[in-house]
């Protein structure tokens, strides 16, 4: 009997793992069965906001490989609309429900790849039968929202609850579709993945687009009329809404894992080792939004649900399942997004993370421009650096600015990954020409400012 891999979840982590395992072990050596409860495999959830806005007209463009390609070209038994309901570790079997009414199936495994992703956070007040309320995690969620926005009567007023990057991207998408948009946030302002001084710049840009931002305003309920959502209730009254998007973050989808007795870490996500094995459970692997990982700067376990990690972790798991050797060595929290033309990048620790991890640090903000001041299209760029005191080691960085801002964070991410000090960074040989940077790149200006701040404190 061929060795058998069962994969639960047919997106980034699951299909990366399955593909890598197949590359290393042929169809006679390894049988692969994938269960996916949705309608799509290997899709880009990251592209959903751009499909909602209309920038990407065709949802097919978000699908890297459909189930038929996996079946035909990679000899995988991909079972769509099958939801795994039980993992029986003793019998090494999973039970799956055919969601199209086809009953229950039981399949044995030698290796099990757990890649169920995350689920949108939904507080009790958001649990409703009213139509028009959407969490956003899978392409099916995106399709449901698109259908609602296109249906009669067409929604005109959107309320996004929560201003994380998904909330911000969805708010932008709906304003681009011509809806009036209010973003309600319990914190002071949206974009809490950056410090509040940087988040304020994002909030200003959102207001500039016509998005109403209601900060420091907890939501307490939803109102409905004739089975449709009609308003979002807050401590300061109701905000009328024809469509509500929940952007309250996600939590790891661990229901099945918990029921099977797999270990969860302090973040509530599944614990794995650096080869993506679930410790103490031979042949059980997990990757993607359902697992926690090591933050290489704080040294703490973190849950960072991003596609970039899901793909890498799935690949690592698949190489190992296929008999090779690969490791995933942690994250530093690099992420980028945008609000129309305003770009936002972050890496490493925010001030509050650095405090919580017990670091002494300085933080500086440097104002500069993306291009030489005289060059057409020169726009402001704000760089914030957080550096350990007294060593000067970079702990975190954030950038908000116009074109060329977001991807500049990668320079800082590489510096952080390699443990550089801000002093080392002032010597970096970065590219310069007037269309791309001022003669002193914003990254170098910020590093110099951090060096000065450290020196002033230790004089
Ligand atoms: C709107 C949006 C924008 C984003 N933008 C970015 C970005 O710009 N950059 C970035 O790095 N990341 C981004 N992300 C995050 C990224 O999409 C996720 O981190 C990534 O998809 C996680 O991959 P995954 O395979 O772990 O989980 P998922 O992609 O969630 O896949 C899990 C799959 O498992 C299936 N499943 C769950 N339970 C079961 C079960 N019991 N049985 C069968 N199937 C099951 C689900 O249907 C799902 O298809 C974005 C996400 C969203 C929603």
XYZ file of C-alpha atoms and ligand atoms in Angstrom:
512
model
C 0.000 0.000 0.000
C 1.375 3.458 -0.923
C 2.222 5.896 1.830
C -0.723 8.258 2.264
C -0.746 12.017 2.927
C -4.004 13.718 3.825
C -4.146 17.497 3.575
C -6.869 19.495 5.333
C -7.254 22.890 3.639
C -6.541 23.491 -0.046
C -4.994 26.945 -0.086
C -1.565 28.459 0.478
C -0.098 26.243 3.190
C -1.917 23.023 2.275
C -1.271 23.085 -1.465
C 2.335 24.267 -1.072
C 2.934 21.274 1.178
C 1.137 18.872 -1.160
C 3.027 20.184 -4.213
C 6.436 19.923 -2.557
C 5.715 16.414 -1.270
C 4.645 15.364 -4.784
C 7.819 16.822 -6.346
C 9.869 14.541 -4.118
C 7.720 11.422 -4.179
C 6.023 10.026 -7.257
C 2.425 8.833 -7.442
C 3.347 5.171 -6.804
C 5.230 6.093 -3.660
C 2.885 8.695 -2.173
C -0.874 8.999 -2.407
C -2.161 12.519 -1.700
C -5.750 13.296 -0.729
C -6.761 16.940 -0.180
C -9.993 17.991 1.537
C -11.153 21.561 0.918
C -14.513 22.723 2.193
C -14.718 25.742 -0.110
C -15.068 26.096 -3.881
C -11.465 27.091 -4.651
C -7.895 25.841 -4.269
C -4.645 27.808 -4.303
C -6.211 31.230 -4.496
C -4.909 34.626 -3.448
C -7.036 35.864 -0.555
C -4.641 38.818 -0.601
C -6.140 39.857 -3.943
C -9.759 39.934 -2.692
C -9.830 43.702 -1.959
C -8.687 44.421 -5.528
C -11.409 42.162 -6.949
C -14.020 43.836 -4.720
C -12.886 47.275 -5.896
C -13.026 46.192 -9.554
C -9.298 46.748 -10.155
C -9.005 42.999 -10.819
C -12.092 42.280 -12.908
C -11.949 38.505 -12.967
C -11.849 36.302 -9.843
C -10.234 33.555 -11.942
C -7.117 35.741 -11.945
C -6.818 35.163 -8.193
C -6.671 31.405 -8.611
C -3.154 30.088 -9.154
C -4.203 26.478 -9.810
C -7.648 24.966 -9.848
C -8.450 21.497 -8.473
C -8.429 19.927 -11.941
C -4.802 20.962 -12.488
C -3.802 19.349 -9.202
C -5.676 16.185 -10.151
C -4.424 15.957 -13.722
C -0.870 17.206 -13.471
C 0.054 16.333 -9.900
C -1.887 13.134 -9.320
C -3.679 14.458 -6.253
C -7.123 13.337 -5.168
C -8.598 16.788 -4.475
C -12.037 16.630 -2.878
C -13.751 19.994 -3.056
C -16.666 20.936 -0.785
C -15.520 18.328 1.713
C -15.206 19.507 5.281
C -13.108 17.426 7.640
C -15.096 17.082 10.852
C -12.953 14.681 12.898
C -9.323 13.651 13.159
C -8.948 10.242 14.773
C -5.286 10.062 15.756
C -5.550 6.563 17.193
C -6.938 5.004 14.010
C -5.035 7.525 11.875
C -8.184 8.472 10.007
C -10.090 11.619 9.159
C -13.842 11.880 8.710
C -15.080 14.371 6.108
C -18.546 15.597 5.263
C -19.467 16.120 1.618
C -21.102 19.558 1.779
C -22.986 18.959 -1.475
C -25.102 16.324 0.235
C -22.928 13.321 -0.612
C -22.628 11.977 2.944
C -19.602 11.166 5.021
C -16.260 9.635 4.047
C -13.511 8.142 6.200
C -9.927 8.114 4.946
C -6.773 6.749 6.553
C -3.467 8.607 6.612
C 0.196 8.023 7.337
C 1.014 11.735 7.293
C -1.506 14.472 8.020
C -1.018 18.077 6.921
C -3.191 20.451 8.964
C -3.639 23.689 7.010
C -7.061 25.036 7.938
C -6.013 28.690 8.046
C -7.739 31.217 10.254
C -11.289 32.440 10.802
C -12.443 36.047 11.168
C -12.987 37.139 14.761
C -16.724 37.417 15.352
C -17.802 38.760 18.759
C -21.226 37.625 20.089
C -22.882 40.868 18.913
C -21.799 40.081 15.327
C -23.518 36.678 15.267
C -26.683 37.383 13.304
C -28.969 35.801 10.715
C -29.317 39.170 8.987
C -27.960 39.277 5.447
C -25.224 41.754 4.553
C -22.649 41.014 7.278
C -19.336 39.595 6.044
C -16.134 38.267 7.588
C -13.253 38.195 5.106
C -10.861 35.255 4.963
C -11.458 33.026 1.970
C -12.298 33.576 -1.686
C -15.774 32.238 -0.875
C -16.130 35.138 1.616
C -15.038 37.557 -1.121
C -17.510 36.023 -3.598
C -20.368 36.354 -1.078
C -19.557 40.064 -0.570
C -19.285 40.683 -4.340
C -22.700 39.073 -4.860
C -24.214 41.262 -2.138
C -22.702 44.444 -3.571
C -23.981 43.575 -7.067
C -27.489 42.478 -6.003
C -30.644 44.573 -5.967
C -31.183 46.762 -4.008
C -27.574 47.821 -4.338
C -25.981 48.727 -1.000
C -24.949 52.369 -0.749
C -23.673 52.661 2.815
C -20.848 50.429 4.020
C -19.524 50.164 7.556
C -16.203 48.411 8.148
C -15.717 47.381 11.751
C -12.050 47.201 12.743
C -9.125 48.963 11.137
C -6.466 46.287 10.709
C -4.955 45.982 7.247
C -7.876 43.886 5.963
C -10.382 46.478 7.252
C -8.383 49.310 5.705
C -8.060 47.516 2.338
C -11.769 46.647 2.300
C -12.729 50.258 3.163
C -10.622 51.460 0.251
C -12.167 48.853 -2.065
C -15.702 49.909 -1.250
C -15.067 53.644 -1.549
C -13.596 52.894 -4.981
C -16.861 51.135 -5.863
C -18.703 54.347 -5.026
C -20.205 53.405 -1.655
C -20.113 55.794 1.269
C -17.812 54.173 3.822
C -17.447 54.525 7.580
C -14.666 52.696 9.402
C -15.336 52.142 13.097
C -12.377 51.318 15.290
C -12.222 50.624 19.026
C -8.630 51.928 19.206
C -7.629 55.526 18.627
C -7.152 55.069 14.908
C -6.869 52.395 12.213
C -3.684 50.465 11.409
C -2.653 49.382 14.876
C 0.086 47.273 13.280
C 2.099 50.517 13.299
C 2.590 52.911 16.222
C -0.140 55.496 16.692
C 2.023 58.399 15.431
C 2.401 56.539 12.117
C -1.214 55.288 12.144
C -2.374 58.905 12.301
C -0.795 59.498 8.881
C -2.790 56.567 7.495
C -5.995 57.859 9.084
C -5.421 61.283 7.494
C -4.993 59.674 4.069
C -8.188 57.661 4.522
C -10.123 60.781 5.452
C -8.681 62.406 2.333
C -10.352 59.663 0.274
C -13.707 60.438 1.849
C -13.740 57.530 4.329
C -15.310 58.559 7.649
C -13.223 57.273 10.554
C -14.803 56.842 13.961
C -11.994 56.028 16.391
C -12.170 54.989 20.069
C -15.694 53.766 19.411
C -16.521 50.186 20.445
C -19.363 48.552 18.531
C -22.048 46.962 20.685
C -24.469 45.459 18.186
C -26.057 45.293 14.759
C -29.582 46.293 13.762
C -31.599 44.607 11.054
C -34.669 45.331 9.005
C -36.551 42.697 6.992
C -33.668 40.232 7.394
C -31.031 42.687 6.154
C -28.483 44.521 8.246
C -29.571 48.150 8.656
C -27.177 49.729 11.166
C -24.142 49.266 13.367
C -24.834 50.149 16.997
C -22.111 51.944 18.950
C -21.813 53.551 22.360
C -22.531 56.863 20.612
C -25.583 55.789 18.626
C -26.295 53.901 15.397
C -24.536 54.204 12.061
C -26.784 53.265 9.111
C -25.392 50.411 7.007
C -26.495 48.361 3.992
C -23.371 46.223 4.186
C -21.046 45.487 7.094
C -17.531 44.043 6.796
C -15.881 42.657 9.895
C -12.209 43.549 10.012
C -11.629 42.582 13.619
C -8.707 40.319 12.902
C -8.577 36.575 12.621
C -7.959 33.727 15.004
C -6.281 30.433 14.156
C -8.741 27.801 12.989
C -7.858 25.133 15.541
C -11.223 23.534 16.328
C -10.338 20.140 14.825
C -6.823 20.197 16.257
C -8.060 20.930 19.758
C -10.659 18.181 19.563
C -7.926 15.748 18.497
C -5.686 16.830 21.392
C -2.975 18.579 19.355
C -1.001 21.118 21.416
C -1.790 24.827 21.211
C 0.766 27.453 22.226
C 0.288 30.641 24.256
C -1.089 32.519 21.238
C -3.890 29.960 20.824
C -2.403 28.671 17.555
C -0.957 25.185 16.980
C 2.580 24.583 18.231
C 5.037 23.317 15.655
C 8.775 22.839 15.537
C 10.978 24.415 12.895
C 10.329 21.532 10.459
C 6.551 22.197 10.876
C 6.024 18.978 12.850
C 3.524 19.003 15.693
C 5.739 18.024 18.628
C 4.917 14.669 20.199
C 2.703 13.581 17.267
C 4.754 11.739 14.636
C 3.477 12.214 11.090
C 1.311 15.229 12.009
C 2.297 18.509 10.359
C 0.763 21.979 10.463
C 1.446 25.251 8.655
C -0.011 28.628 7.769
C -2.509 30.801 9.611
C -3.357 28.008 12.065
C 0.134 27.814 13.625
C 2.279 30.029 15.797
C 5.896 30.779 15.113
C 8.951 32.389 16.680
C 9.454 36.147 16.517
C 13.161 36.446 15.860
C 13.480 39.841 17.560
C 11.382 39.416 20.710
C 12.119 35.692 21.012
C 8.429 35.155 21.795
C 5.898 32.907 20.053
C 3.600 34.917 17.778
C 0.620 34.324 15.524
C 1.244 36.285 12.314
C -1.373 35.179 9.773
C 0.174 36.194 6.471
C 0.282 34.516 3.089
C 4.017 34.974 2.783
C 4.555 32.762 5.851
C 1.829 30.258 4.908
C 3.496 29.581 1.554
C 6.971 29.215 3.038
C 5.817 27.051 5.941
C 3.771 24.811 3.639
C 6.802 24.398 1.406
C 8.979 23.450 4.382
C 6.421 20.889 5.584
C 6.108 19.418 2.091
C 9.864 19.070 1.633
C 10.080 17.243 4.967
C 7.080 15.037 4.209
C 8.727 14.219 0.897
C 11.844 12.973 2.680
C 13.978 16.111 2.418
C 15.157 18.517 5.084
C 13.931 22.100 5.481
C 13.260 24.483 8.344
C 11.205 27.619 8.958
C 13.212 29.779 11.325
C 10.696 32.406 12.389
C 9.441 35.821 11.369
C 10.249 39.453 12.063
C 6.782 40.815 11.284
C 7.369 42.457 7.931
C 4.177 43.596 6.201
C 3.109 46.150 3.611
C -0.189 47.601 2.516
C -1.580 50.748 0.941
C -4.488 53.168 1.078
C -4.875 54.306 -2.518
C -1.467 55.836 -3.222
C -0.285 56.000 0.380
C 1.983 53.066 1.188
C 2.620 51.587 4.621
C 5.394 49.199 5.626
C 6.419 47.766 8.944
C 8.924 45.284 10.275
C 10.074 44.124 13.697
C 8.731 45.509 16.955
C 6.467 48.501 17.539
C 7.229 50.621 20.607
C 4.680 48.709 22.663
C 6.145 45.333 21.588
C 9.660 46.483 22.461
C 8.441 47.562 25.909
C 6.572 44.293 26.455
C 9.681 42.314 25.466
C 11.701 44.263 28.059
C 13.980 46.223 25.700
C 15.493 49.627 26.473
C 15.199 51.588 23.247
C 15.051 54.919 21.458
C 12.655 55.741 18.672
C 13.075 58.411 16.038
C 10.964 59.718 13.195
C 12.644 61.126 10.090
C 10.766 63.135 7.482
C 12.141 62.978 3.976
C 11.015 62.436 0.387
C 10.798 59.466 -1.953
C 12.792 61.198 -4.719
C 15.165 64.149 -4.987
C 13.191 67.225 -3.906
C 13.481 68.841 -7.347
C 12.492 65.728 -9.296
C 8.859 65.597 -10.530
C 6.669 63.425 -8.306
C 8.722 63.984 -5.154
C 6.424 63.256 -2.174
C 6.865 63.052 1.587
C 8.090 59.880 3.270
C 8.137 59.268 7.034
C 10.475 56.641 8.470
C 10.359 55.547 12.092
C 13.142 53.472 13.630
C 13.247 51.769 16.998
C 16.763 50.891 18.172
C 17.970 49.068 21.262
C 19.810 51.130 23.838
C 22.747 51.230 24.255
C 23.717 48.632 21.589
C 22.032 50.478 18.722
C 20.658 47.213 17.295
C 17.634 47.839 15.083
C 14.466 46.453 16.723
C 11.754 47.755 14.441
C 10.905 50.089 11.580
C 7.844 51.639 9.990
C 7.444 53.672 6.817
C 4.485 55.694 5.588
C 4.741 57.561 2.307
C 3.987 57.716 -1.384
C 5.484 55.632 -4.164
C 8.582 53.589 -3.290
C 7.748 53.734 0.439
C 6.384 50.255 1.059
C 9.105 48.174 -0.547
C 11.798 50.284 1.150
C 10.784 48.400 4.295
C 12.562 45.381 2.812
C 15.927 47.125 3.223
C 15.104 47.599 6.883
C 13.815 44.029 7.184
C 17.130 42.680 5.876
C 19.029 44.907 8.317
C 16.838 43.686 11.162
C 17.083 40.029 10.139
C 20.864 40.313 10.188
C 21.033 42.087 13.561
C 22.505 45.326 12.181
C 22.936 48.386 14.366
C 21.713 51.792 13.253
C 25.368 52.829 13.162
C 26.145 50.036 10.638
C 23.114 51.092 8.660
C 24.378 54.643 8.118
C 27.112 53.074 5.938
C 24.759 51.024 3.751
C 25.520 51.298 0.058
C 21.990 51.971 -1.200
C 21.159 52.986 -4.752
C 20.743 56.661 -5.520
C 19.514 58.566 -8.543
C 17.112 61.545 -8.382
C 14.056 59.613 -9.717
C 14.405 57.007 -6.937
C 15.724 58.734 -3.820
C 17.217 61.902 -2.436
C 21.019 61.734 -2.215
C 20.587 60.661 1.407
C 18.035 57.880 1.244
C 15.197 58.210 3.833
C 16.479 54.967 5.424
C 19.950 56.479 5.878
C 18.563 59.745 7.234
C 16.525 57.821 9.815
C 19.525 55.682 10.790
C 21.661 58.808 11.311
C 18.926 60.329 13.432
C 18.760 57.183 15.578
C 22.552 57.240 16.050
C 22.297 60.871 17.221
C 19.442 60.045 19.597
C 21.408 57.183 21.157
C 24.498 59.371 21.516
C 22.496 62.187 23.141
C 21.084 59.798 25.731
C 24.392 58.209 26.618
C 26.456 61.406 26.698
C -8.565 40.285 2.344
C -7.238 39.659 2.667
C -6.065 40.271 2.246
C -4.830 39.695 2.560
N -3.687 40.308 2.132
C -2.471 39.759 2.416
C -1.277 40.360 1.950
O -1.313 41.391 1.264
N -0.089 39.757 2.265
C -0.021 38.609 3.011
O 1.087 38.095 3.262
N -1.158 38.003 3.445
C -2.367 38.553 3.177
N -3.525 37.940 3.599
C -3.418 36.738 4.435
C -3.286 35.479 3.596
O -4.319 35.413 2.651
C -3.331 34.282 4.530
O -2.295 34.422 5.472
C -3.162 32.966 3.783
O -4.215 32.762 2.885
C -3.106 31.819 4.778
O -3.005 30.623 4.098
P -3.476 29.266 4.779
O -3.303 28.201 3.764
O -2.819 29.113 6.095
O -5.012 29.493 5.122
P -6.239 29.833 4.155
O -5.811 30.580 2.972
O -7.288 30.432 5.026
O -6.706 28.392 3.677
C -7.262 27.467 4.565
C -8.232 26.639 3.774
O -8.677 25.584 4.611
C -10.037 25.326 4.339
N -10.568 24.647 5.508
C -10.650 25.126 6.773
N -11.165 24.171 7.605
C -11.406 23.085 6.836
C -11.922 21.792 7.118
N -12.298 21.436 8.329
N -12.031 20.913 6.091
C -11.653 21.260 4.815
N -11.149 22.478 4.508
C -11.026 23.376 5.504
C -10.629 26.717 4.088
O -11.787 26.655 3.314
C -9.475 27.416 3.357
O -9.615 27.358 1.944
C -4.780 38.485 3.289
C -5.966 37.864 3.697
C -7.185 38.428 3.397
C -8.443 37.744 3.836
